[in-house]
Amino acid sequence: MPHSPQFVLNFATGSVGFPLSVAGASSLQTELEALITDLKTVAAGSQGKGPVRSTDLLHKEEGLRLELFCNPNIWPSPHAAKVLVTLKADSLRFSTEVELPRLLEDLGQHLATA
């Protein structure tokens, strides 16, 4: 099985790299773009519609489990939104909060260079 290209996730205090397939990155990017739509709906003040459901994303590849969580009801705009990212790989478990625009930029860069 070919090795997946290295994805670098940048966050406020550093970065972490791990293998992420192009298909996996593309899927995550699509799902995060749907989250942006939800955030825009909340920011526009969709009256009478109640809260928008939180977004839980799970991506699994060999030896890797990547979990993303975002509650679109607490952020004033997509540009302010943050995503809780949990990376589980073998004996490693790493969680951090990442700005949504930064995460999308990292995914775009990964797809452009893969």
PDB file of N, CA and C in Angstrom:
ATOM      1  N   MET A   1       0.849  -1.176   0.000  1.00  0.00           N
ATOM      2  CA  MET A   1       0.000   0.000   0.000  1.00  0.00           C
ATOM      3  C   MET A   1       0.893   1.237   0.000  1.00  0.00           C
ATOM      4  N   PRO A   2       0.671   2.211  -0.890  1.00  0.00           N
ATOM      5  CA  PRO A   2       1.509   3.399  -0.930  1.00  0.00           C
ATOM      6  C   PRO A   2       1.276   4.271   0.298  1.00  0.00           C
ATOM      7  N   HIS A   3       2.334   4.987   0.675  1.00  0.00           N
ATOM      8  CA  HIS A   3       2.239   5.878   1.824  1.00  0.00           C
ATOM      9  C   HIS A   3       1.478   7.134   1.452  1.00  0.00           C
ATOM     10  N   SER A   4       0.657   7.610   2.374  1.00  0.00           N
ATOM     11  CA  SER A   4      -0.071   8.860   2.160  1.00  0.00           C
ATOM     12  C   SER A   4       0.884  10.029   2.347  1.00  0.00           C
ATOM     13  N   PRO A   5       0.637  11.137   1.640  1.00  0.00           N
ATOM     14  CA  PRO A   5       1.482  12.313   1.824  1.00  0.00           C
ATOM     15  C   PRO A   5       1.309  12.890   3.229  1.00  0.00           C
ATOM     16  N   GLN A   6       2.339  13.552   3.702  1.00  0.00           N
ATOM     17  CA  GLN A   6       2.352  14.137   5.036  1.00  0.00           C
ATOM     18  C   GLN A   6       1.483  15.396   5.069  1.00  0.00           C
ATOM     19  N   PHE A   7       0.505  15.429   5.965  1.00  0.00           N
ATOM     20  CA  PHE A   7      -0.347  16.599   6.170  1.00  0.00           C
ATOM     21  C   PHE A   7       0.180  17.348   7.381  1.00  0.00           C
ATOM     22  N   VAL A   8       0.362  18.652   7.251  1.00  0.00           N
ATOM     23  CA  VAL A   8       0.825  19.474   8.368  1.00  0.00           C
ATOM     24  C   VAL A   8      -0.339  20.324   8.846  1.00  0.00           C
ATOM     25  N   LEU A   9      -0.732  20.109  10.095  1.00  0.00           N
ATOM     26  CA  LEU A   9      -1.804  20.865  10.731  1.00  0.00           C
ATOM     27  C   LEU A   9      -1.170  21.944  11.596  1.00  0.00           C
ATOM     28  N   ASN A  10      -1.429  23.186  11.264  1.00  0.00           N
ATOM     29  CA  ASN A  10      -0.892  24.316  12.021  1.00  0.00           C
ATOM     30  C   ASN A  10      -1.920  24.790  13.036  1.00  0.00           C
ATOM     31  N   PHE A  11      -1.433  25.140  14.222  1.00  0.00           N
ATOM     32  CA  PHE A  11      -2.306  25.681  15.259  1.00  0.00           C
ATOM     33  C   PHE A  11      -1.536  26.760  16.001  1.00  0.00           C
ATOM     34  N   ALA A  12      -2.171  27.418  16.963  1.00  0.00           N
ATOM     35  CA  ALA A  12      -1.614  28.619  17.590  1.00  0.00           C
ATOM     36  C   ALA A  12      -0.219  28.419  18.183  1.00  0.00           C
ATOM     37  N   THR A  13       0.059  27.265  18.758  1.00  0.00           N
ATOM     38  CA  THR A  13       1.330  27.075  19.448  1.00  0.00           C
ATOM     39  C   THR A  13       2.302  26.151  18.727  1.00  0.00           C
ATOM     40  N   GLY A  14       2.003  25.767  17.500  1.00  0.00           N
ATOM     41  CA  GLY A  14       2.921  24.895  16.769  1.00  0.00           C
ATOM     42  C   GLY A  14       2.244  24.211  15.603  1.00  0.00           C
ATOM     43  N   SER A  15       2.724  23.022  15.303  1.00  0.00           N
ATOM     44  CA  SER A  15       2.144  22.239  14.215  1.00  0.00           C
ATOM     45  C   SER A  15       2.429  20.762  14.463  1.00  0.00           C
ATOM     46  N   VAL A  16       1.653  19.931  13.781  1.00  0.00           N
ATOM     47  CA  VAL A  16       1.853  18.491  13.860  1.00  0.00           C
ATOM     48  C   VAL A  16       1.667  17.932  12.454  1.00  0.00           C
ATOM     49  N   GLY A  17       2.475  16.953  12.101  1.00  0.00           N
ATOM     50  CA  GLY A  17       2.383  16.325  10.789  1.00  0.00           C
ATOM     51  C   GLY A  17       2.021  14.859  10.924  1.00  0.00           C
ATOM     52  N   PHE A  18       1.198  14.390   9.998  1.00  0.00           N
ATOM     53  CA  PHE A  18       0.813  12.984   9.979  1.00  0.00           C
ATOM     54  C   PHE A  18       0.365  12.625   8.571  1.00  0.00           C
ATOM     55  N   PRO A  19       0.432  11.339   8.204  1.00  0.00           N
ATOM     56  CA  PRO A  19       0.023  10.929   6.862  1.00  0.00           C
ATOM     57  C   PRO A  19      -1.490  11.065   6.687  1.00  0.00           C
ATOM     58  N   LEU A  20      -1.899  11.682   5.582  1.00  0.00           N
ATOM     59  CA  LEU A  20      -3.317  11.838   5.262  1.00  0.00           C
ATOM     60  C   LEU A  20      -3.471  11.702   3.757  1.00  0.00           C
ATOM     61  N   SER A  21      -4.295  10.763   3.345  1.00  0.00           N
ATOM     62  CA  SER A  21      -4.490  10.528   1.915  1.00  0.00           C
ATOM     63  C   SER A  21      -5.156  11.727   1.255  1.00  0.00           C
ATOM     64  N   VAL A  22      -4.972  11.837  -0.043  1.00  0.00           N
ATOM     65  CA  VAL A  22      -5.602  12.906  -0.820  1.00  0.00           C
ATOM     66  C   VAL A  22      -7.120  12.766  -0.737  1.00  0.00           C
ATOM     67  N   ALA A  23      -7.620  11.539  -0.836  1.00  0.00           N
ATOM     68  CA  ALA A  23      -9.066  11.311  -0.745  1.00  0.00           C
ATOM     69  C   ALA A  23      -9.599  11.734   0.619  1.00  0.00           C
ATOM     70  N   GLY A  24      -8.856  11.426   1.666  1.00  0.00           N
ATOM     71  CA  GLY A  24      -9.267  11.818   3.015  1.00  0.00           C
ATOM     72  C   GLY A  24      -9.281  13.322   3.192  1.00  0.00           C
ATOM     73  N   ALA A  25      -8.242  13.989   2.694  1.00  0.00           N
ATOM     74  CA  ALA A  25      -8.170  15.449   2.789  1.00  0.00           C
ATOM     75  C   ALA A  25      -9.297  16.098   1.997  1.00  0.00           C
ATOM     76  N   SER A  26      -9.578  15.571   0.834  1.00  0.00           N
ATOM     77  CA  SER A  26     -10.647  16.107  -0.007  1.00  0.00           C
ATOM     78  C   SER A  26     -12.009  15.945   0.665  1.00  0.00           C
ATOM     79  N   SER A  27     -12.236  14.802   1.267  1.00  0.00           N
ATOM     80  CA  SER A  27     -13.489  14.543   1.974  1.00  0.00           C
ATOM     81  C   SER A  27     -13.653  15.496   3.156  1.00  0.00           C
ATOM     82  N   LEU A  28     -12.592  15.675   3.936  1.00  0.00           N
ATOM     83  CA  LEU A  28     -12.645  16.599   5.067  1.00  0.00           C
ATOM     84  C   LEU A  28     -12.909  18.024   4.599  1.00  0.00           C
ATOM     85  N   GLN A  29     -12.269  18.424   3.518  1.00  0.00           N
ATOM     86  CA  GLN A  29     -12.461  19.769   2.988  1.00  0.00           C
ATOM     87  C   GLN A  29     -13.926  19.986   2.592  1.00  0.00           C
ATOM     88  N   THR A  30     -14.531  19.015   1.941  1.00  0.00           N
ATOM     89  CA  THR A  30     -15.937  19.107   1.538  1.00  0.00           C
ATOM     90  C   THR A  30     -16.850  19.232   2.755  1.00  0.00           C
ATOM     91  N   GLU A  31     -16.593  18.422   3.776  1.00  0.00           N
ATOM     92  CA  GLU A  31     -17.419  18.463   4.978  1.00  0.00           C
ATOM     93  C   GLU A  31     -17.239  19.777   5.737  1.00  0.00           C
ATOM     94  N   LEU A  32     -16.030  20.321   5.745  1.00  0.00           N
ATOM     95  CA  LEU A  32     -15.796  21.600   6.415  1.00  0.00           C
ATOM     96  C   LEU A  32     -16.443  22.753   5.652  1.00  0.00           C
ATOM     97  N   GLU A  33     -16.527  22.641   4.348  1.00  0.00           N
ATOM     98  CA  GLU A  33     -17.229  23.664   3.567  1.00  0.00           C
ATOM     99  C   GLU A  33     -18.725  23.652   3.889  1.00  0.00           C
ATOM    100  N   ALA A  34     -19.284  22.477   4.175  1.00  0.00           N
ATOM    101  CA  ALA A  34     -20.682  22.389   4.618  1.00  0.00           C
ATOM    102  C   ALA A  34     -20.839  23.045   5.988  1.00  0.00           C
ATOM    103  N   LEU A  35     -19.831  22.894   6.847  1.00  0.00           N
ATOM    104  CA  LEU A  35     -19.845  23.554   8.151  1.00  0.00           C
ATOM    105  C   LEU A  35     -19.862  25.070   7.980  1.00  0.00           C
ATOM    106  N   ILE A  36     -19.107  25.581   7.033  1.00  0.00           N
ATOM    107  CA  ILE A  36     -19.095  27.024   6.776  1.00  0.00           C
ATOM    108  C   ILE A  36     -20.494  27.502   6.392  1.00  0.00           C
ATOM    109  N   THR A  37     -21.198  26.725   5.597  1.00  0.00           N
ATOM    110  CA  THR A  37     -22.574  27.067   5.234  1.00  0.00           C
ATOM    111  C   THR A  37     -23.448  27.146   6.485  1.00  0.00           C
ATOM    112  N   ASP A  38     -23.293  26.187   7.399  1.00  0.00           N
ATOM    113  CA  ASP A  38     -24.044  26.215   8.660  1.00  0.00           C
ATOM    114  C   ASP A  38     -23.693  27.453   9.478  1.00  0.00           C
ATOM    115  N   LEU A  39     -22.421  27.785   9.538  1.00  0.00           N
ATOM    116  CA  LEU A  39     -21.982  28.961  10.289  1.00  0.00           C
ATOM    117  C   LEU A  39     -22.564  30.242   9.699  1.00  0.00           C
ATOM    118  N   LYS A  40     -22.613  30.316   8.387  1.00  0.00           N
ATOM    119  CA  LYS A  40     -23.192  31.495   7.733  1.00  0.00           C
ATOM    120  C   LYS A  40     -24.690  31.589   8.018  1.00  0.00           C
ATOM    121  N   THR A  41     -25.364  30.449   8.068  1.00  0.00           N
ATOM    122  CA  THR A  41     -26.792  30.420   8.385  1.00  0.00           C
ATOM    123  C   THR A  41     -27.034  30.962   9.789  1.00  0.00           C
ATOM    124  N   VAL A  42     -26.234  30.512  10.747  1.00  0.00           N
ATOM    125  CA  VAL A  42     -26.363  30.977  12.124  1.00  0.00           C
ATOM    126  C   VAL A  42     -26.040  32.465  12.208  1.00  0.00           C
ATOM    127  N   ALA A  43     -24.975  32.895  11.539  1.00  0.00           N
ATOM    128  CA  ALA A  43     -24.569  34.306  11.569  1.00  0.00           C
ATOM    129  C   ALA A  43     -25.635  35.208  10.959  1.00  0.00           C
ATOM    130  N   ALA A  44     -26.366  34.695   9.971  1.00  0.00           N
ATOM    131  CA  ALA A  44     -27.424  35.483   9.331  1.00  0.00           C
ATOM    132  C   ALA A  44     -28.658  35.578  10.220  1.00  0.00           C
ATOM    133  N   GLY A  45     -28.661  34.833  11.315  1.00  0.00           N
ATOM    134  CA  GLY A  45     -29.768  34.899  12.259  1.00  0.00           C
ATOM    135  C   GLY A  45     -31.040  34.279  11.737  1.00  0.00           C
ATOM    136  N   SER A  46     -30.934  33.051  11.312  1.00  0.00           N
ATOM    137  CA  SER A  46     -32.108  32.346  10.779  1.00  0.00           C
ATOM    138  C   SER A  46     -33.187  32.279  11.859  1.00  0.00           C
ATOM    139  N   GLN A  47     -34.103  33.239  11.816  1.00  0.00           N
ATOM    140  CA  GLN A  47     -35.126  33.377  12.849  1.00  0.00           C
ATOM    141  C   GLN A  47     -36.135  32.239  12.783  1.00  0.00           C
ATOM    142  N   GLY A  48     -36.491  31.772  13.971  1.00  0.00           N
ATOM    143  CA  GLY A  48     -37.512  30.753  14.068  1.00  0.00           C
ATOM    144  C   GLY A  48     -37.059  29.351  13.710  1.00  0.00           C
ATOM    145  N   LYS A  49     -35.789  29.170  13.446  1.00  0.00           N
ATOM    146  CA  LYS A  49     -35.323  27.844  13.027  1.00  0.00           C
ATOM    147  C   LYS A  49     -34.613  27.082  14.142  1.00  0.00           C
ATOM    148  N   GLY A  50     -34.343  27.688  15.267  1.00  0.00           N
ATOM    149  CA  GLY A  50     -33.654  27.005  16.349  1.00  0.00           C
ATOM    150  C   GLY A  50     -32.182  26.811  16.037  1.00  0.00           C
ATOM    151  N   PRO A  51     -31.463  26.178  16.963  1.00  0.00           N
ATOM    152  CA  PRO A  51     -30.019  26.009  16.777  1.00  0.00           C
ATOM    153  C   PRO A  51     -29.676  25.026  15.655  1.00  0.00           C
ATOM    154  N   VAL A  52     -28.515  25.240  15.075  1.00  0.00           N
ATOM    155  CA  VAL A  52     -27.986  24.344  14.046  1.00  0.00           C
ATOM    156  C   VAL A  52     -27.227  23.225  14.754  1.00  0.00           C
ATOM    157  N   ARG A  53     -27.364  22.035  14.264  1.00  0.00           N
ATOM    158  CA  ARG A  53     -26.712  20.866  14.863  1.00  0.00           C
ATOM    159  C   ARG A  53     -25.188  20.981  14.812  1.00  0.00           C
ATOM    160  N   SER A  54     -24.534  20.558  15.891  1.00  0.00           N
ATOM    161  CA  SER A  54     -23.072  20.546  15.938  1.00  0.00           C
ATOM    162  C   SER A  54     -22.523  19.599  14.883  1.00  0.00           C
ATOM    163  N   THR A  55     -21.323  19.896  14.432  1.00  0.00           N
ATOM    164  CA  THR A  55     -20.678  19.081  13.415  1.00  0.00           C
ATOM    165  C   THR A  55     -19.638  18.175  14.056  1.00  0.00           C
ATOM    166  N   ASP A  56     -19.798  16.884  13.878  1.00  0.00           N
ATOM    167  CA  ASP A  56     -18.828  15.882  14.310  1.00  0.00           C
ATOM    168  C   ASP A  56     -18.345  15.168  13.063  1.00  0.00           C
ATOM    169  N   LEU A  57     -17.067  15.247  12.793  1.00  0.00           N
ATOM    170  CA  LEU A  57     -16.496  14.562  11.636  1.00  0.00           C
ATOM    171  C   LEU A  57     -15.512  13.510  12.132  1.00  0.00           C
ATOM    172  N   LEU A  58     -15.524  12.374  11.497  1.00  0.00           N
ATOM    173  CA  LEU A  58     -14.603  11.296  11.840  1.00  0.00           C
ATOM    174  C   LEU A  58     -13.975  10.783  10.559  1.00  0.00           C
ATOM    175  N   HIS A  59     -12.656  10.729  10.564  1.00  0.00           N
ATOM    176  CA  HIS A  59     -11.937  10.194   9.413  1.00  0.00           C
ATOM    177  C   HIS A  59     -10.976   9.130   9.923  1.00  0.00           C
ATOM    178  N   LYS A  60     -11.037   7.949   9.303  1.00  0.00           N
ATOM    179  CA  LYS A  60     -10.151   6.845   9.683  1.00  0.00           C
ATOM    180  C   LYS A  60      -9.331   6.408   8.485  1.00  0.00           C
ATOM    181  N   GLU A  61      -8.061   6.211   8.714  1.00  0.00           N
ATOM    182  CA  GLU A  61      -7.152   5.585   7.758  1.00  0.00           C
ATOM    183  C   GLU A  61      -6.308   4.605   8.550  1.00  0.00           C
ATOM    184  N   GLU A  62      -5.534   3.816   7.874  1.00  0.00           N
ATOM    185  CA  GLU A  62      -4.713   2.814   8.548  1.00  0.00           C
ATOM    186  C   GLU A  62      -3.830   3.466   9.610  1.00  0.00           C
ATOM    187  N   GLY A  63      -4.041   3.084  10.867  1.00  0.00           N
ATOM    188  CA  GLY A  63      -3.236   3.600  11.965  1.00  0.00           C
ATOM    189  C   GLY A  63      -3.559   5.029  12.374  1.00  0.00           C
ATOM    190  N   LEU A  64      -4.651   5.595  11.866  1.00  0.00           N
ATOM    191  CA  LEU A  64      -4.983   6.994  12.132  1.00  0.00           C
ATOM    192  C   LEU A  64      -6.480   7.150  12.356  1.00  0.00           C
ATOM    193  N   ARG A  65      -6.811   7.922  13.345  1.00  0.00           N
ATOM    194  CA  ARG A  65      -8.209   8.314  13.597  1.00  0.00           C
ATOM    195  C   ARG A  65      -8.192   9.818  13.841  1.00  0.00           C
ATOM    196  N   LEU A  66      -8.924  10.553  13.029  1.00  0.00           N
ATOM    197  CA  LEU A  66      -8.969  12.005  13.115  1.00  0.00           C
ATOM    198  C   LEU A  66     -10.408  12.418  13.394  1.00  0.00           C
ATOM    199  N   GLU A  67     -10.615  13.088  14.530  1.00  0.00           N
ATOM    200  CA  GLU A  67     -11.944  13.537  14.921  1.00  0.00           C
ATOM    201  C   GLU A  67     -11.968  15.064  14.916  1.00  0.00           C
ATOM    202  N   LEU A  68     -13.026  15.640  14.342  1.00  0.00           N
ATOM    203  CA  LEU A  68     -13.194  17.090  14.307  1.00  0.00           C
ATOM    204  C   LEU A  68     -14.563  17.418  14.885  1.00  0.00           C
ATOM    205  N   PHE A  69     -14.618  18.448  15.731  1.00  0.00           N
ATOM    206  CA  PHE A  69     -15.884  18.859  16.329  1.00  0.00           C
ATOM    207  C   PHE A  69     -15.990  20.370  16.293  1.00  0.00           C
ATOM    208  N   CYS A  70     -17.171  20.861  15.907  1.00  0.00           N
ATOM    209  CA  CYS A  70     -17.431  22.298  15.922  1.00  0.00           C
ATOM    210  C   CYS A  70     -18.908  22.535  16.204  1.00  0.00           C
ATOM    211  N   ASN A  71     -19.185  23.454  17.124  1.00  0.00           N
ATOM    212  CA  ASN A  71     -20.554  23.868  17.402  1.00  0.00           C
ATOM    213  C   ASN A  71     -20.789  25.197  16.693  1.00  0.00           C
ATOM    214  N   PRO A  72     -21.533  25.208  15.594  1.00  0.00           N
ATOM    215  CA  PRO A  72     -21.712  26.437  14.818  1.00  0.00           C
ATOM    216  C   PRO A  72     -22.539  27.501  15.528  1.00  0.00           C
ATOM    217  N   ASN A  73     -23.190  27.147  16.625  1.00  0.00           N
ATOM    218  CA  ASN A  73     -24.050  28.096  17.327  1.00  0.00           C
ATOM    219  C   ASN A  73     -23.284  29.061  18.227  1.00  0.00           C
ATOM    220  N   ILE A  74     -22.010  28.814  18.487  1.00  0.00           N
ATOM    221  CA  ILE A  74     -21.274  29.671  19.418  1.00  0.00           C
ATOM    222  C   ILE A  74     -20.314  30.642  18.737  1.00  0.00           C
ATOM    223  N   TRP A  75     -20.187  30.558  17.416  1.00  0.00           N
ATOM    224  CA  TRP A  75     -19.243  31.423  16.705  1.00  0.00           C
ATOM    225  C   TRP A  75     -20.002  32.478  15.910  1.00  0.00           C
ATOM    226  N   PRO A  76     -19.565  33.745  15.976  1.00  0.00           N
ATOM    227  CA  PRO A  76     -20.287  34.811  15.272  1.00  0.00           C
ATOM    228  C   PRO A  76     -20.148  34.761  13.753  1.00  0.00           C
ATOM    229  N   SER A  77     -19.103  34.095  13.257  1.00  0.00           N
ATOM    230  CA  SER A  77     -18.891  34.000  11.810  1.00  0.00           C
ATOM    231  C   SER A  77     -17.959  32.832  11.511  1.00  0.00           C
ATOM    232  N   PRO A  78     -17.912  32.393  10.251  1.00  0.00           N
ATOM    233  CA  PRO A  78     -16.976  31.325   9.887  1.00  0.00           C
ATOM    234  C   PRO A  78     -15.518  31.716  10.126  1.00  0.00           C
ATOM    235  N   HIS A  79     -15.220  33.003  10.032  1.00  0.00           N
ATOM    236  CA  HIS A  79     -13.836  33.456  10.208  1.00  0.00           C
ATOM    237  C   HIS A  79     -13.380  33.378  11.662  1.00  0.00           C
ATOM    238  N   ALA A  80     -14.330  33.382  12.585  1.00  0.00           N
ATOM    239  CA  ALA A  80     -14.004  33.314  14.009  1.00  0.00           C
ATOM    240  C   ALA A  80     -14.071  31.890  14.556  1.00  0.00           C
ATOM    241  N   ALA A  81     -14.663  30.988  13.806  1.00  0.00           N
ATOM    242  CA  ALA A  81     -14.923  29.630  14.296  1.00  0.00           C
ATOM    243  C   ALA A  81     -13.644  28.844  14.543  1.00  0.00           C
ATOM    244  N   LYS A  82     -13.723  28.007  15.555  1.00  0.00           N
ATOM    245  CA  LYS A  82     -12.625  27.092  15.874  1.00  0.00           C
ATOM    246  C   LYS A  82     -13.163  25.669  15.883  1.00  0.00           C
ATOM    247  N   VAL A  83     -12.271  24.750  15.605  1.00  0.00           N
ATOM    248  CA  VAL A  83     -12.609  23.333  15.520  1.00  0.00           C
ATOM    249  C   VAL A  83     -11.732  22.582  16.514  1.00  0.00           C
ATOM    250  N   LEU A  84     -12.333  21.710  17.304  1.00  0.00           N
ATOM    251  CA  LEU A  84     -11.569  20.839  18.182  1.00  0.00           C
ATOM    252  C   LEU A  84     -11.107  19.657  17.347  1.00  0.00           C
ATOM    253  N   VAL A  85      -9.802  19.464  17.276  1.00  0.00           N
ATOM    254  CA  VAL A  85      -9.209  18.386  16.484  1.00  0.00           C
ATOM    255  C   VAL A  85      -8.575  17.383  17.439  1.00  0.00           C
ATOM    256  N   THR A  86      -8.932  16.121  17.299  1.00  0.00           N
ATOM    257  CA  THR A  86      -8.312  15.051  18.075  1.00  0.00           C
ATOM    258  C   THR A  86      -7.700  14.056  17.098  1.00  0.00           C
ATOM    259  N   LEU A  87      -6.419  13.829  17.256  1.00  0.00           N
ATOM    260  CA  LEU A  87      -5.665  12.904  16.419  1.00  0.00           C
ATOM    261  C   LEU A  87      -5.274  11.705  17.272  1.00  0.00           C
ATOM    262  N   LYS A  88      -5.622  10.524  16.807  1.00  0.00           N
ATOM    263  CA  LYS A  88      -5.238   9.289  17.489  1.00  0.00           C
ATOM    264  C   LYS A  88      -4.476   8.434  16.496  1.00  0.00           C
ATOM    265  N   ALA A  89      -3.250   8.098  16.848  1.00  0.00           N
ATOM    266  CA  ALA A  89      -2.413   7.269  15.984  1.00  0.00           C
ATOM    267  C   ALA A  89      -1.580   6.356  16.871  1.00  0.00           C
ATOM    268  N   ASP A  90      -1.785   5.070  16.729  1.00  0.00           N
ATOM    269  CA  ASP A  90      -1.072   4.076  17.530  1.00  0.00           C
ATOM    270  C   ASP A  90      -1.162   4.443  19.007  1.00  0.00           C
ATOM    271  N   SER A  91      -0.049   4.802  19.646  1.00  0.00           N
ATOM    272  CA  SER A  91      -0.060   5.114  21.075  1.00  0.00           C
ATOM    273  C   SER A  91      -0.134   6.616  21.342  1.00  0.00           C
ATOM    274  N   LEU A  92      -0.415   7.412  20.326  1.00  0.00           N
ATOM    275  CA  LEU A  92      -0.483   8.870  20.460  1.00  0.00           C
ATOM    276  C   LEU A  92      -1.929   9.344  20.448  1.00  0.00           C
ATOM    277  N   ARG A  93      -2.241  10.261  21.346  1.00  0.00           N
ATOM    278  CA  ARG A  93      -3.531  10.956  21.323  1.00  0.00           C
ATOM    279  C   ARG A  93      -3.218  12.429  21.522  1.00  0.00           C
ATOM    280  N   PHE A  94      -3.675  13.249  20.582  1.00  0.00           N
ATOM    281  CA  PHE A  94      -3.362  14.672  20.583  1.00  0.00           C
ATOM    282  C   PHE A  94      -4.634  15.453  20.294  1.00  0.00           C
ATOM    283  N   SER A  95      -4.950  16.432  21.140  1.00  0.00           N
ATOM    284  CA  SER A  95      -6.124  17.283  20.919  1.00  0.00           C
ATOM    285  C   SER A  95      -5.710  18.741  20.976  1.00  0.00           C
ATOM    286  N   THR A  96      -6.286  19.536  20.092  1.00  0.00           N
ATOM    287  CA  THR A  96      -6.031  20.973  20.083  1.00  0.00           C
ATOM    288  C   THR A  96      -7.189  21.679  19.394  1.00  0.00           C
ATOM    289  N   GLU A  97      -7.264  22.969  19.621  1.00  0.00           N
ATOM    290  CA  GLU A  97      -8.273  23.783  18.957  1.00  0.00           C
ATOM    291  C   GLU A  97      -7.600  24.509  17.804  1.00  0.00           C
ATOM    292  N   VAL A  98      -8.227  24.464  16.634  1.00  0.00           N
ATOM    293  CA  VAL A  98      -7.660  25.052  15.422  1.00  0.00           C
ATOM    294  C   VAL A  98      -8.689  26.000  14.814  1.00  0.00           C
ATOM    295  N   GLU A  99      -8.224  27.144  14.346  1.00  0.00           N
ATOM    296  CA  GLU A  99      -9.122  28.072  13.664  1.00  0.00           C
ATOM    297  C   GLU A  99      -9.584  27.431  12.356  1.00  0.00           C
ATOM    298  N   LEU A 100     -10.881  27.502  12.090  1.00  0.00           N
ATOM    299  CA  LEU A 100     -11.447  26.885  10.891  1.00  0.00           C
ATOM    300  C   LEU A 100     -10.790  27.385   9.602  1.00  0.00           C
ATOM    301  N   PRO A 101     -10.592  28.697   9.425  1.00  0.00           N
ATOM    302  CA  PRO A 101      -9.926  29.146   8.190  1.00  0.00           C
ATOM    303  C   PRO A 101      -8.516  28.568   8.032  1.00  0.00           C
ATOM    304  N   ARG A 102      -7.785  28.424   9.147  1.00  0.00           N
ATOM    305  CA  ARG A 102      -6.427  27.857   9.111  1.00  0.00           C
ATOM    306  C   ARG A 102      -6.480  26.395   8.691  1.00  0.00           C
ATOM    307  N   LEU A 103      -7.439  25.657   9.231  1.00  0.00           N
ATOM    308  CA  LEU A 103      -7.596  24.242   8.891  1.00  0.00           C
ATOM    309  C   LEU A 103      -7.914  24.070   7.411  1.00  0.00           C
ATOM    310  N   LEU A 104      -8.820  24.891   6.893  1.00  0.00           N
ATOM    311  CA  LEU A 104      -9.151  24.823   5.467  1.00  0.00           C
ATOM    312  C   LEU A 104      -7.955  25.196   4.601  1.00  0.00           C
ATOM    313  N   GLU A 105      -7.184  26.177   5.040  1.00  0.00           N
ATOM    314  CA  GLU A 105      -5.983  26.566   4.288  1.00  0.00           C
ATOM    315  C   GLU A 105      -4.966  25.426   4.275  1.00  0.00           C
ATOM    316  N   ASP A 106      -4.777  24.776   5.420  1.00  0.00           N
ATOM    317  CA  ASP A 106      -3.848  23.640   5.492  1.00  0.00           C
ATOM    318  C   ASP A 106      -4.302  22.495   4.584  1.00  0.00           C
ATOM    319  N   LEU A 107      -5.606  22.203   4.573  1.00  0.00           N
ATOM    320  CA  LEU A 107      -6.122  21.147   3.698  1.00  0.00           C
ATOM    321  C   LEU A 107      -5.933  21.513   2.231  1.00  0.00           C
ATOM    322  N   GLY A 108      -6.209  22.765   1.877  1.00  0.00           N
ATOM    323  CA  GLY A 108      -6.019  23.217   0.498  1.00  0.00           C
ATOM    324  C   GLY A 108      -4.573  23.106   0.060  1.00  0.00           C
ATOM    325  N   GLN A 109      -3.664  23.481   0.963  1.00  0.00           N
ATOM    326  CA  GLN A 109      -2.235  23.395   0.654  1.00  0.00           C
ATOM    327  C   GLN A 109      -1.811  21.934   0.492  1.00  0.00           C
ATOM    328  N   HIS A 110      -2.338  21.069   1.337  1.00  0.00           N
ATOM    329  CA  HIS A 110      -2.031  19.638   1.264  1.00  0.00           C
ATOM    330  C   HIS A 110      -2.493  19.061  -0.075  1.00  0.00           C
ATOM    331  N   LEU A 111      -3.699  19.424  -0.483  1.00  0.00           N
ATOM    332  CA  LEU A 111      -4.234  18.922  -1.751  1.00  0.00           C
ATOM    333  C   LEU A 111      -3.472  19.484  -2.946  1.00  0.00           C
ATOM    334  N   ALA A 112      -3.004  20.716  -2.844  1.00  0.00           N
ATOM    335  CA  ALA A 112      -2.274  21.338  -3.952  1.00  0.00           C
ATOM    336  C   ALA A 112      -0.890  20.724  -4.147  1.00  0.00           C
ATOM    337  N   THR A 113      -0.294  20.232  -3.064  1.00  0.00           N
ATOM    338  CA  THR A 113       1.069  19.705  -3.163  1.00  0.00           C
ATOM    339  C   THR A 113       1.123  18.183  -3.228  1.00  0.00           C
ATOM    340  N   ALA A 114      -0.012  17.524  -2.998  1.00  0.00           N
ATOM    341  CA  ALA A 114      -0.017  16.050  -2.980  1.00  0.00           C
ATOM    342  C   ALA A 114      -0.018  15.468  -4.377  1.00  0.00           C
TER     343      ALA A 114
END
